[in-house]
mmCIF file of C-alpha atoms and ligand atoms in Angstrom:
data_model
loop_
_atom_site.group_PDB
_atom_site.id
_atom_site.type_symbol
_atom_site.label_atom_id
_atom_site.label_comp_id
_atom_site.label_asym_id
_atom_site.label_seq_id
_atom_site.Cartn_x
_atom_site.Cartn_y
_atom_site.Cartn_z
ATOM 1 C CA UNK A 1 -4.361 -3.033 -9.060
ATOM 2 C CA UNK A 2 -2.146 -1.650 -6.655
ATOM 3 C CA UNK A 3 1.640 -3.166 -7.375
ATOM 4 C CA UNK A 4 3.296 -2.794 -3.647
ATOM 5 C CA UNK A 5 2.003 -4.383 -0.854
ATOM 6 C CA UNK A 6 4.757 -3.425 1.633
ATOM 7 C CA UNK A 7 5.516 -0.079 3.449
ATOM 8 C CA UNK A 8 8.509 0.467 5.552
ATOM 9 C CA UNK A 9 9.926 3.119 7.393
ATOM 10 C CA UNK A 10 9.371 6.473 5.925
ATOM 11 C CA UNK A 11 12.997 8.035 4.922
ATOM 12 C CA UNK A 12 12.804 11.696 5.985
ATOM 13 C CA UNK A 13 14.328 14.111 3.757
ATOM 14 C CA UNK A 14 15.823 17.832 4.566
ATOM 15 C CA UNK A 15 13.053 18.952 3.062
ATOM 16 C CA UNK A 16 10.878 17.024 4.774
ATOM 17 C CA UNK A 17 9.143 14.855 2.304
ATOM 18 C CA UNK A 18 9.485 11.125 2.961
ATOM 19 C CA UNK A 19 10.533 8.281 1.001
ATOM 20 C CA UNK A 20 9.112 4.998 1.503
ATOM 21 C CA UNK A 21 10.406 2.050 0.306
ATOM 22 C CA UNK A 22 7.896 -0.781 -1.070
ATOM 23 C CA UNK A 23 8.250 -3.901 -1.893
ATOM 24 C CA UNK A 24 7.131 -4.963 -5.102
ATOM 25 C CA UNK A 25 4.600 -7.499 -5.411
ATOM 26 C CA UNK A 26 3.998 -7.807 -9.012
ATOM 27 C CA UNK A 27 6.300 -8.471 -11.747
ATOM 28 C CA UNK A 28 5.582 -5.395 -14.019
ATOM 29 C CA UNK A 29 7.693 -2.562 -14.404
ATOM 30 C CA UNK A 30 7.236 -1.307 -11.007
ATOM 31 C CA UNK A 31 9.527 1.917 -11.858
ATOM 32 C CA UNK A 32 6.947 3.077 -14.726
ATOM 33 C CA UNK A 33 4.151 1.669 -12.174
ATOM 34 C CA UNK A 34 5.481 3.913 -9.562
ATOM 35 C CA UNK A 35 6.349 7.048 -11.316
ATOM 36 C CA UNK A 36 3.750 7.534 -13.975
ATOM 37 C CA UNK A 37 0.432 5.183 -13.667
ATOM 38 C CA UNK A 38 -0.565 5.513 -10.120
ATOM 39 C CA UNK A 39 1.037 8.384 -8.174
ATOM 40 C CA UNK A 40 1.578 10.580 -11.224
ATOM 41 C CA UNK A 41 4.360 13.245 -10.830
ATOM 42 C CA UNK A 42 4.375 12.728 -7.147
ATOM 43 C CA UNK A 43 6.954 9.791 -7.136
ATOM 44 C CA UNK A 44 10.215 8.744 -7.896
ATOM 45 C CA UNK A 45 12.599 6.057 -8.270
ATOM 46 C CA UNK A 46 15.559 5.655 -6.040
ATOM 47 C CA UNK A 47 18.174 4.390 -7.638
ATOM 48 C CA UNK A 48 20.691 4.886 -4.573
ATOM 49 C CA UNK A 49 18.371 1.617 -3.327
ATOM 50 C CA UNK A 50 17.560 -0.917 -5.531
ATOM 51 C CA UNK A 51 20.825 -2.990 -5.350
ATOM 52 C CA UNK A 52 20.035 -3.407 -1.839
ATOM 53 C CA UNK A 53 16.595 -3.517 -1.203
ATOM 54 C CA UNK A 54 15.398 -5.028 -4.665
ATOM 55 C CA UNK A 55 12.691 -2.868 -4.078
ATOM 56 C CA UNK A 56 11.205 0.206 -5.571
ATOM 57 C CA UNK A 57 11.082 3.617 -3.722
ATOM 58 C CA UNK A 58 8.167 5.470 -3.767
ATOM 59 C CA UNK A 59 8.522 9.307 -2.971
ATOM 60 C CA UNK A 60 5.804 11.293 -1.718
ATOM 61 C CA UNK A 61 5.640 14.848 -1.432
ATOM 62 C CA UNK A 62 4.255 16.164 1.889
ATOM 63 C CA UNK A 63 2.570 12.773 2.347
ATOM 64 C CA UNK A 64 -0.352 12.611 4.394
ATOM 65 C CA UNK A 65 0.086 11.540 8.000
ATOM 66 C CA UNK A 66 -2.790 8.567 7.148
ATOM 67 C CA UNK A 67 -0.564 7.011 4.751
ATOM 68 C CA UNK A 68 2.120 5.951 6.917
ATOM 69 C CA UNK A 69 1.179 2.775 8.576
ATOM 70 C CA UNK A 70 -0.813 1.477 5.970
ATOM 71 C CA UNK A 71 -0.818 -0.921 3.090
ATOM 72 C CA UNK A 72 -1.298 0.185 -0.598
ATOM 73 C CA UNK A 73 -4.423 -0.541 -1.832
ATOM 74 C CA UNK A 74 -6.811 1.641 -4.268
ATOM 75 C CA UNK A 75 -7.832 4.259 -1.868
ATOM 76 C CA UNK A 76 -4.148 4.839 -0.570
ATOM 77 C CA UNK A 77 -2.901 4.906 -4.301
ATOM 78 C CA UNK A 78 -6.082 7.298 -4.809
ATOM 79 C CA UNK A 79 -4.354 9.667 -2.040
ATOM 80 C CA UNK A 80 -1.080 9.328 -3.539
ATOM 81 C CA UNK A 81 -2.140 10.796 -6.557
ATOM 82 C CA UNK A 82 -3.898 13.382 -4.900
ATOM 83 C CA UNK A 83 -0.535 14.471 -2.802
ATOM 84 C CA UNK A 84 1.137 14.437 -6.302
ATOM 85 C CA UNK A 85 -0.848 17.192 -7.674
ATOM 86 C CA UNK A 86 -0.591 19.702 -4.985
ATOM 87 C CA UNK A 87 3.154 19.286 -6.170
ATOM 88 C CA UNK A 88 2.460 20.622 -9.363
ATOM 89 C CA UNK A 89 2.437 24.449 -10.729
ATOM 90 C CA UNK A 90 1.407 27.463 -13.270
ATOM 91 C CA UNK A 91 2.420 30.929 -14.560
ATOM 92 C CA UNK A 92 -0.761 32.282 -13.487
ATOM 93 C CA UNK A 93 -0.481 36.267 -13.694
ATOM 94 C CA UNK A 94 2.313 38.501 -15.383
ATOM 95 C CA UNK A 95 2.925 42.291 -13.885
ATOM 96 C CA UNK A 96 3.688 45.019 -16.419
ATOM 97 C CA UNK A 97 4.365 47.938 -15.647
ATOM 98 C CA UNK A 98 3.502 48.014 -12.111
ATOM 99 C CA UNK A 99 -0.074 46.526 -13.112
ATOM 100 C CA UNK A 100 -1.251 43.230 -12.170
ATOM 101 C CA UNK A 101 -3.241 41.920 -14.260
ATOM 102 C CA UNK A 102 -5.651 38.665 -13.736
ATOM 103 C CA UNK A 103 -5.014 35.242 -13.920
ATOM 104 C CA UNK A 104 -5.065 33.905 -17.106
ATOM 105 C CA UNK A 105 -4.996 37.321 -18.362
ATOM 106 C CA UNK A 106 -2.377 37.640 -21.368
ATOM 107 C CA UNK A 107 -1.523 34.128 -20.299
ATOM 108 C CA UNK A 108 -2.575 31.001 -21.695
ATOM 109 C CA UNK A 109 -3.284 29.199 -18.327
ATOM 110 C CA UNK A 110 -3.503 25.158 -18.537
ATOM 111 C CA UNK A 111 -6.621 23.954 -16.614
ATOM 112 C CA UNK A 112 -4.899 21.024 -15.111
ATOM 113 C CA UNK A 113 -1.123 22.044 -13.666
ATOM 114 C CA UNK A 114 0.561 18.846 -14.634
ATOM 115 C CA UNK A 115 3.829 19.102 -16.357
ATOM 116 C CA UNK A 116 5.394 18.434 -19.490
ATOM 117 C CA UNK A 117 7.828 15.374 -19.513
ATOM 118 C CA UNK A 118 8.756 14.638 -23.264
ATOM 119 C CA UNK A 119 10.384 17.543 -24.756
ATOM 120 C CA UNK A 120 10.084 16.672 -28.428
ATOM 121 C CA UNK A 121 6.493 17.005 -28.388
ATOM 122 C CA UNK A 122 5.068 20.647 -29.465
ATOM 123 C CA UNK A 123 3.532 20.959 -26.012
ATOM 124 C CA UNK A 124 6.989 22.088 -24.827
ATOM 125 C CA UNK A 125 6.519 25.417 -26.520
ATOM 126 C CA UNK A 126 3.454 26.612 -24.717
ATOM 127 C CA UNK A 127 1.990 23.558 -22.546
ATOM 128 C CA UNK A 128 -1.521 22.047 -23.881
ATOM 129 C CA UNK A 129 -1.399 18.394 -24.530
ATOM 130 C CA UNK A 130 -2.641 16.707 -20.935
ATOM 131 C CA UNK A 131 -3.292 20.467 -19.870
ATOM 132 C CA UNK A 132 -5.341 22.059 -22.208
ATOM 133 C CA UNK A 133 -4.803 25.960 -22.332
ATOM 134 C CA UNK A 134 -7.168 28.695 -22.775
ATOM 135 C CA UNK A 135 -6.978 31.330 -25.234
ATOM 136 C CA UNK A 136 -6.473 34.824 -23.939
ATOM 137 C CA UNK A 137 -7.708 37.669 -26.318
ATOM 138 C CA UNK A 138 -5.677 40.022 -24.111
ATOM 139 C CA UNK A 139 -2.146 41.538 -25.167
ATOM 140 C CA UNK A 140 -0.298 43.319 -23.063
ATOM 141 C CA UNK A 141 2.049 46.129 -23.198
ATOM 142 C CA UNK A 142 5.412 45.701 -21.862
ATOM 143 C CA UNK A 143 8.554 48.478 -22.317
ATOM 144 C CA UNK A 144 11.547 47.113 -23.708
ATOM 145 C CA UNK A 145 14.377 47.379 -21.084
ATOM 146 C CA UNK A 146 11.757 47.383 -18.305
ATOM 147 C CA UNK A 147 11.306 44.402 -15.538
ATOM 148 C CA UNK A 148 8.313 42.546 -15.409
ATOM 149 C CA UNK A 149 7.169 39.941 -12.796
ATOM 150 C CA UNK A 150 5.019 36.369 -13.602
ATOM 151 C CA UNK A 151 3.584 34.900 -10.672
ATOM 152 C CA UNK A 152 3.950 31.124 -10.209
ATOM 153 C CA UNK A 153 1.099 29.031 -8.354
ATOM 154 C CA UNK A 154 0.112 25.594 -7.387
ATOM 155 C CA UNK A 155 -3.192 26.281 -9.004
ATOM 156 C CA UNK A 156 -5.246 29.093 -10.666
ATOM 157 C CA UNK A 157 -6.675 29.603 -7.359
ATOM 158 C CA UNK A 158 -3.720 29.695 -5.059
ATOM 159 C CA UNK A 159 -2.115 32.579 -3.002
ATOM 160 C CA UNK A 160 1.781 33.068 -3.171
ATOM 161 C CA UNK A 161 2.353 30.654 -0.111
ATOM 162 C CA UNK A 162 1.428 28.063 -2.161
ATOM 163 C CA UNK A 163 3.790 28.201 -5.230
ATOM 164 C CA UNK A 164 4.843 24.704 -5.944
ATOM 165 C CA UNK A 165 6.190 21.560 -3.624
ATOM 166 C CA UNK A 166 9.792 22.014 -2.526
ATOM 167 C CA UNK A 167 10.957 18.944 -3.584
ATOM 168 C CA UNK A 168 10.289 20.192 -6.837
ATOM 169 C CA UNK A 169 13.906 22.125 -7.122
ATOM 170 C CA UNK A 170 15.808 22.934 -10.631
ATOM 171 C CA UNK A 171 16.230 26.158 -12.719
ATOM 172 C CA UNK A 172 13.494 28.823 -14.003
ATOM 173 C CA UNK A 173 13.910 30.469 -17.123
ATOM 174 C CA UNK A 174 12.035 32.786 -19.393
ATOM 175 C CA UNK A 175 12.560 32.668 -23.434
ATOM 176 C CA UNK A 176 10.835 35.366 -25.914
ATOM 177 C CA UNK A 177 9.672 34.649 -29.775
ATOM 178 C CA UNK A 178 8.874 37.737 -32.077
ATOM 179 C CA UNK A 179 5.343 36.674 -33.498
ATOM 180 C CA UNK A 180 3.413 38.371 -36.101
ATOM 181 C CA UNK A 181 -0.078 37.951 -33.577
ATOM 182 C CA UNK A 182 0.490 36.928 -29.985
ATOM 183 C CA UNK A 183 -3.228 36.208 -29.452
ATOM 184 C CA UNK A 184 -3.039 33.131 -31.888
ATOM 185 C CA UNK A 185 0.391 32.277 -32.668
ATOM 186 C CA UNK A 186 1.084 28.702 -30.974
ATOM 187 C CA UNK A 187 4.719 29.614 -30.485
ATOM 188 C CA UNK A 188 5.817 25.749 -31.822
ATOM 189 C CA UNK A 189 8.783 25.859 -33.727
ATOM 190 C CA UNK A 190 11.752 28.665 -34.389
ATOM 191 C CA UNK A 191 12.107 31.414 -32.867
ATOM 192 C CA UNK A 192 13.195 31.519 -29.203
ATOM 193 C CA UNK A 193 15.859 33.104 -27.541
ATOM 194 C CA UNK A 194 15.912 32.532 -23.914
ATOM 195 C CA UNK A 195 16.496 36.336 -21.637
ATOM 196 C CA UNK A 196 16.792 34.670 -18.484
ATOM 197 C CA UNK A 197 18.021 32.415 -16.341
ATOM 198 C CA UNK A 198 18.593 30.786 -12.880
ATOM 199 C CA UNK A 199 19.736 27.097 -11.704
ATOM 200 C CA UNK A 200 21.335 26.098 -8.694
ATOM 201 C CA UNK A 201 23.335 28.462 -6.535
ATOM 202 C CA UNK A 202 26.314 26.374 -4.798
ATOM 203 C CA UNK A 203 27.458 29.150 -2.591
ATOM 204 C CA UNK A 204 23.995 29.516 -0.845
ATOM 205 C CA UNK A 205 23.003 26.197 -1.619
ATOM 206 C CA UNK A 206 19.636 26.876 -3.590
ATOM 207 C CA UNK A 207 17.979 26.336 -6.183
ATOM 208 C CA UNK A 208 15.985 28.956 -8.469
ATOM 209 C CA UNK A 209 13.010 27.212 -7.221
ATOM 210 C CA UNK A 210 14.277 27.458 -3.630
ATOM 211 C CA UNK A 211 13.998 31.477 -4.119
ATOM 212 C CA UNK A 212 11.058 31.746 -6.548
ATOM 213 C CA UNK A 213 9.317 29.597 -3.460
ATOM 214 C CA UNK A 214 10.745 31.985 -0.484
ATOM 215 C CA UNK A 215 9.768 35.005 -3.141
ATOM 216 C CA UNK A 216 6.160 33.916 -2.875
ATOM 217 C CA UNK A 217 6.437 32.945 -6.262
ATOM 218 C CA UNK A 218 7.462 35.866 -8.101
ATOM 219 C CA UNK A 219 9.924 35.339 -11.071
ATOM 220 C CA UNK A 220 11.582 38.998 -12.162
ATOM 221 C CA UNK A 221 12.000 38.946 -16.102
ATOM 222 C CA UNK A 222 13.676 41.812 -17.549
ATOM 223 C CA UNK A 223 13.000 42.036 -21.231
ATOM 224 C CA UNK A 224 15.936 43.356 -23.177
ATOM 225 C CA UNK A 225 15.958 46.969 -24.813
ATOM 226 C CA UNK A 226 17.802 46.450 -27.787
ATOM 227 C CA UNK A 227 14.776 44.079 -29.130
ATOM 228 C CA UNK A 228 12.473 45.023 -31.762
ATOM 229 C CA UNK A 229 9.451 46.446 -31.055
ATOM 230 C CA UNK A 230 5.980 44.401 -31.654
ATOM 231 C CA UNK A 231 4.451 41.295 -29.825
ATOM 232 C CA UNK A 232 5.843 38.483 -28.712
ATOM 233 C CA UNK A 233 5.650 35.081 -26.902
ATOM 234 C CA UNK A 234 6.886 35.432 -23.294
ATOM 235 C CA UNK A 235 8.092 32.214 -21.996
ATOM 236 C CA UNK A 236 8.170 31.106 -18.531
ATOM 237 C CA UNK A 237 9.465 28.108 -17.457
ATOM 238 C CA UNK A 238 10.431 25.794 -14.427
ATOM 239 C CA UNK A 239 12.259 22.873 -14.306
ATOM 240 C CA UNK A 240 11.524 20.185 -11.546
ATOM 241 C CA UNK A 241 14.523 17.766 -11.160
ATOM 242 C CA UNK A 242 13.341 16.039 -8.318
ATOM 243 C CA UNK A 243 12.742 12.513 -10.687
ATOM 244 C CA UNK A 244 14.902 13.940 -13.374
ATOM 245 C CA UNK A 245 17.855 11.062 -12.962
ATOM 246 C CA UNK A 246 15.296 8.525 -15.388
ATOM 247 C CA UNK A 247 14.406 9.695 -18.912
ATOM 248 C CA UNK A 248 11.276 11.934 -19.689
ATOM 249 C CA UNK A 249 11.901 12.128 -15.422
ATOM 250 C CA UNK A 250 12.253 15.961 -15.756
ATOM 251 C CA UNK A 251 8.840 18.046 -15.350
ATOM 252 C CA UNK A 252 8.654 20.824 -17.516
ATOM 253 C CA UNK A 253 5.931 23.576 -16.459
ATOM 254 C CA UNK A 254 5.681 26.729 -18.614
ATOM 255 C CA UNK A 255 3.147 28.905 -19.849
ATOM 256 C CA UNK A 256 3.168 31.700 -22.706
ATOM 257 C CA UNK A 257 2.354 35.102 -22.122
ATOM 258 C CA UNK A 258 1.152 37.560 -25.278
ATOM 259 C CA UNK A 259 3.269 40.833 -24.904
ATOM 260 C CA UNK A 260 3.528 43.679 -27.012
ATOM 261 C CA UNK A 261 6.925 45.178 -26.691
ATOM 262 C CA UNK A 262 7.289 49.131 -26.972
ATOM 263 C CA UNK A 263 10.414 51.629 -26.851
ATOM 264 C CA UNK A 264 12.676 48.741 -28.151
ATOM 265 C CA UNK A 265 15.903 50.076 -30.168
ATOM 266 C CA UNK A 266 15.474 47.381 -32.575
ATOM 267 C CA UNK A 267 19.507 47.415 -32.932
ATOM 268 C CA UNK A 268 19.796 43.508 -32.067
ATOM 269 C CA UNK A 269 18.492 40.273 -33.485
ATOM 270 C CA UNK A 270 18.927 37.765 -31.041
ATOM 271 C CA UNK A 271 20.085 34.207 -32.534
ATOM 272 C CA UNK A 272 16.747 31.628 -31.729
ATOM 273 C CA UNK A 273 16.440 28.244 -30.788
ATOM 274 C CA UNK A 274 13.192 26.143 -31.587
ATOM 275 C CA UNK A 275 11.091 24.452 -29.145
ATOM 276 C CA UNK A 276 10.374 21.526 -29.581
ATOM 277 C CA UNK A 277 14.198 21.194 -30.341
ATOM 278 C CA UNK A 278 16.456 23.445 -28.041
ATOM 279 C CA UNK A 279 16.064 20.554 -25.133
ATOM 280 C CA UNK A 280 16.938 16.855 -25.735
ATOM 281 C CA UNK A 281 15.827 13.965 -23.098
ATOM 282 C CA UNK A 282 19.685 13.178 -22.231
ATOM 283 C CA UNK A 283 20.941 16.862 -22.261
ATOM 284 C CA UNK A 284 23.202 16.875 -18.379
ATOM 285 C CA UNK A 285 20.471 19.571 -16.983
ATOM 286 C CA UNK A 286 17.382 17.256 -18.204
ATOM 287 C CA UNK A 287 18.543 13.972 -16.979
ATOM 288 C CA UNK A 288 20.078 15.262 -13.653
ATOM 289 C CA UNK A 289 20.193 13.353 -10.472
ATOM 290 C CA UNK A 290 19.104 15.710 -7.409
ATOM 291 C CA UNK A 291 19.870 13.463 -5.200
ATOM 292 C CA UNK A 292 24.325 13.198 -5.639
ATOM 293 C CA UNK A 293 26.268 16.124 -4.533
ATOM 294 C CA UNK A 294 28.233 17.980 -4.760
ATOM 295 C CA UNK A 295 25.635 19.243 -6.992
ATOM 296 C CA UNK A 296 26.959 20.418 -10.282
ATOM 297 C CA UNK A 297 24.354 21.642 -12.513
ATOM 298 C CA UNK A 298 23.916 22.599 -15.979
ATOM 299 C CA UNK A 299 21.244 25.023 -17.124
ATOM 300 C CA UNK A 300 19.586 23.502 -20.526
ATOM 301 C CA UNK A 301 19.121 25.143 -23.775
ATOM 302 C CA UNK A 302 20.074 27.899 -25.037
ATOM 303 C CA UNK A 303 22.696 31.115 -23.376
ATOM 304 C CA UNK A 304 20.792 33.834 -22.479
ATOM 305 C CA UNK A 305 20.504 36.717 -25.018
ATOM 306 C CA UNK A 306 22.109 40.122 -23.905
ATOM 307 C CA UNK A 307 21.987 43.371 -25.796
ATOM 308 C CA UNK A 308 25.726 43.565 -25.729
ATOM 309 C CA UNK A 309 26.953 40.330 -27.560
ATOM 310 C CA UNK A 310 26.222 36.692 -26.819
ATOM 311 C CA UNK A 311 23.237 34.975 -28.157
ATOM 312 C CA UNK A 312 22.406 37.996 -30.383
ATOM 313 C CA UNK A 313 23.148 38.948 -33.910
ATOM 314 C CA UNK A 314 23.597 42.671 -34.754
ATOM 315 C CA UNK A 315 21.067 43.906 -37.478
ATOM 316 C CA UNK A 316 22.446 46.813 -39.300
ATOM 317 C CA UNK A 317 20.557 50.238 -38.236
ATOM 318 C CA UNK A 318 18.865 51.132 -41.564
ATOM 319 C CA UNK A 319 17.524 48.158 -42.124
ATOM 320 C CA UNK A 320 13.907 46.141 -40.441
ATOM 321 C CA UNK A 321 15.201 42.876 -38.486
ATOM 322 C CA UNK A 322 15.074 39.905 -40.792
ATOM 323 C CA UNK A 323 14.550 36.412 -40.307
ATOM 324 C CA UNK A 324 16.407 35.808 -37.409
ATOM 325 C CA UNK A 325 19.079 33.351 -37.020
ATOM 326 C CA UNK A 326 18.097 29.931 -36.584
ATOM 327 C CA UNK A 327 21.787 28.807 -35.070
ATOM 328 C CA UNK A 328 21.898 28.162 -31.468
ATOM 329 C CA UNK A 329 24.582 29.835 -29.293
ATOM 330 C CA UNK A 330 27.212 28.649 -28.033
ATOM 331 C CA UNK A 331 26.610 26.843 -24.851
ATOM 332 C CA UNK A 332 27.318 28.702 -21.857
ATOM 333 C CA UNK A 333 30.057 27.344 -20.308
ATOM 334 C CA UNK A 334 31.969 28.236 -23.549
ATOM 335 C CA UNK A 335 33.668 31.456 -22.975
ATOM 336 C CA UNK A 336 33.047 34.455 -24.957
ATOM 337 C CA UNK A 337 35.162 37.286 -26.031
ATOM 338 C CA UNK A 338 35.682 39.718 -23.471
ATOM 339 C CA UNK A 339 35.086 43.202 -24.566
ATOM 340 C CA UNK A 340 38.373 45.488 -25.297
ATOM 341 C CA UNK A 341 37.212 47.915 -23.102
ATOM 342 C CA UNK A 342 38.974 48.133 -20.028
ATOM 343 C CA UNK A 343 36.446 50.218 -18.103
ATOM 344 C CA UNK A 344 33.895 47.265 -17.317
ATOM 345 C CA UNK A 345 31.173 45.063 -19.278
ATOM 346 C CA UNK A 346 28.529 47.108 -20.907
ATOM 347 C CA UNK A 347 24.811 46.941 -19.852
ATOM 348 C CA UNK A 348 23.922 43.326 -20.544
ATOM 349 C CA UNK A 349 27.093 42.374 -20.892
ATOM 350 C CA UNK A 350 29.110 39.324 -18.789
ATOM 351 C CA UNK A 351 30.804 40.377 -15.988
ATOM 352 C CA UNK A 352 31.891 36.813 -14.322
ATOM 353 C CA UNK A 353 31.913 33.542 -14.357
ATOM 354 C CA UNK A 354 33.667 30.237 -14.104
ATOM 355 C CA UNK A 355 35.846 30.346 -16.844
ATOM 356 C CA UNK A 356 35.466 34.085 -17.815
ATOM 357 C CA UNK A 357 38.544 35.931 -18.285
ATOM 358 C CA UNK A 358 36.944 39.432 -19.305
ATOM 359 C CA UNK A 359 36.008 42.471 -17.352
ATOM 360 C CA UNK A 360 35.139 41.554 -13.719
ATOM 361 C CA UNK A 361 33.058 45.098 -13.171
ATOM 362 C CA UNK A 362 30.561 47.121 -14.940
ATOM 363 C CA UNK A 363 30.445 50.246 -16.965
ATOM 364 C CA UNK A 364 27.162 50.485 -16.502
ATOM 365 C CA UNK A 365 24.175 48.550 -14.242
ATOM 366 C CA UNK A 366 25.457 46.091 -11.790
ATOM 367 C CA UNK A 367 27.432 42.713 -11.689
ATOM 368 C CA UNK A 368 24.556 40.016 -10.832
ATOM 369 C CA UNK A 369 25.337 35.905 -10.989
ATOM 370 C CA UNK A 370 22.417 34.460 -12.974
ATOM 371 C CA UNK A 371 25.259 31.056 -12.247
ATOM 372 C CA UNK A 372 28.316 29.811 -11.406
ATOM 373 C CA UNK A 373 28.636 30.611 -15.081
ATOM 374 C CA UNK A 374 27.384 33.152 -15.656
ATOM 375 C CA UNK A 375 27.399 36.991 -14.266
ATOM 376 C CA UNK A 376 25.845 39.441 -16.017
ATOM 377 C CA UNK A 377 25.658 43.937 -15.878
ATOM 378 C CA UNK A 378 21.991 44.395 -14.622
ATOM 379 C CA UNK A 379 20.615 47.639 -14.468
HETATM 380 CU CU1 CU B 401 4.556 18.044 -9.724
#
């Protein structure tokens, strides 16, 4: 069973997993072998290597000490996969309001914290698939302009030092969909506008993951104010690049939280994306190698909605939202038009960015970088 019969020197990363390299003794596809069959999530092909070594690289996150000096056979495969899934992670709690509620409270926790990999399958919406969810009948109230926390953790039994592996690095995001009943609706399909956003900071050299893991896994959402009110899908969602530079490499965890959204103007209807559809396999921030730099990365999906222009349509006052846009924005890196204002960006509004030629400060809130893109007026 077991495809490599060779292990060499463990390579140590910054991080301090370990790569090993192995020497294939089989001829199957030892990349899909290595990556998917045996050690799960937990490994990764190399392709810095293979030219050199012919051989496949097998990448272990904090590796037990046991494995090093041994061959692969069943039981040390058996390990593997068990150091694989400590890698792993789920948006266990969400805080509203200064309340914390339960795990699995409001959310629809997986019972297995594997990831998604194909993004055109409907389990990209709200996970299920190989990690069946459970059904909360729990909504929860959340004020519109307000900042609410989700909690990230390896498992539905972890404490906030043990978020998810560090190898693990790439953005986290959060997305919202208006739904008519938050306890049932599945969230597949139209709908989604994404309300935050962070990827890789090349100043400070980290990655959203970095922080959320040195944060003890809290991820701060704020949910817009000029939404209307009534329950929605909250979307959280991490992206783990770490074996992102093959196809279907990328790990998608998210989970869906049932909100109910009070004090909301109403005054904007953002523009939605649909998931499955807003992420494709060979989009630059879903096949990304981790492993080049200077790192240059590219946050997938959708821009973030703000209150003040970009991502959002404006509904006329009088009149109950409709059915939202189903056009995606423009991608982020695309400059907007800067307001006419000369006294700063407005709440919400962009303040900064590569590329961004409008107002620099803020009339109101302050100037945050959710990217190198991207800076936004944050209350
Ligand atoms: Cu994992």
């Amino acid at each position: 069973m077991p495809g490599f019969n060779t292990l060499r020197v463990p390579k140590k990363y910054q991080d301090g997993s370990l790569a090993f390299l192995c020497r294939e003794r089989q001829s199957f596809d030892s990349r899909l072998r290595c990556s998917r069959s045996y050690i799960s999530h937990s490994s990764l092909v190399l392709f810095v290597f293979p030219f050199v070594y012919q051989s496949t690289c097998c990448f272990l996150q904090s590796p037990r000490p046991q494995i090093f000096n041994m061959k692969f056979s069943s039981s040390v495969v058996a390990a593997a996969a068990l150091t694989g899934a400590s890698a792993h992670t789920i948006m266990t709690n969400l805080v509203s309001n200064g309340v914390v509620n339960g795990v699995g409270v409001g959310i629809r926790v997986p019972s297995y914290d594997g990831p998604i990999t194909d993004v055109s399958t409907s389990d990209i919406a709200c996970n299920g698939g190989p990690n069946p969810t459970t059904p909360s009948n729990v909504v929860i109230d959340v004020k519109a302009g307000s900042t609410v926390q989700t909690y990230w953790r390896h498992t539905l039994t972890s404490t906030s030092s043990d978020v998810i592996d560090s190898s693990h690095k790439g953005p986290v995001m959060a997305y919202m969909k208006k739904v008519t009943d938050a306890k049932t609706d599945t969230g597949i399909g139209g709908g989604w506008f994404k309300i935050s956003q962070d990827g890789y900071d090349s100043s400070s050299k980290l990655w959203a993951v970095d922080k959320l893991i040195s944060n003890g896994g809290v991820q701060s959402i704020t949910i817009p104010s000029c939404i209307a009110n009534g329950q929605y899908l909250l979307r959280g969602e991490i992206i783990a690049l770490h074996a992102a530079s093959s196809t279907n490499g990328a790990q998608f965890y998210m989970e869906c939280a049932q909100i109910n959204v009070t004090g909301g103007t109403g005054s904007v209807s953002p523009a939605t994306v649909s998931l499955p559809g807003a992420y494709k396999s060979t989009d630059p921030g879903i096949l990304f190698n981790l492993y080049v730099s200077p790192i240059s990365y590219t946050i997938p999906g959708p821009s973030v909605f703000s209150c003040s222009g970009g991502g959002g349509v404006t509904t006329p006052p009088a009149t109950t939202p409709t059915t939202p846009a189903t056009t995606a924005p423009p991608p982020q890196q695309t400059s907007t038009t800067p307001p006419t204002t000369g006294t700063g960006s407005p709440l919400y509004g962009q303040c900064g960015g590569t590329g961004w030629t409008g107002p620099t400060t803020c009339a109101s809130g302050t100037c945050k970088a959710t990217n190198e893109w991207y800076s936004q007026c944050l209350p």
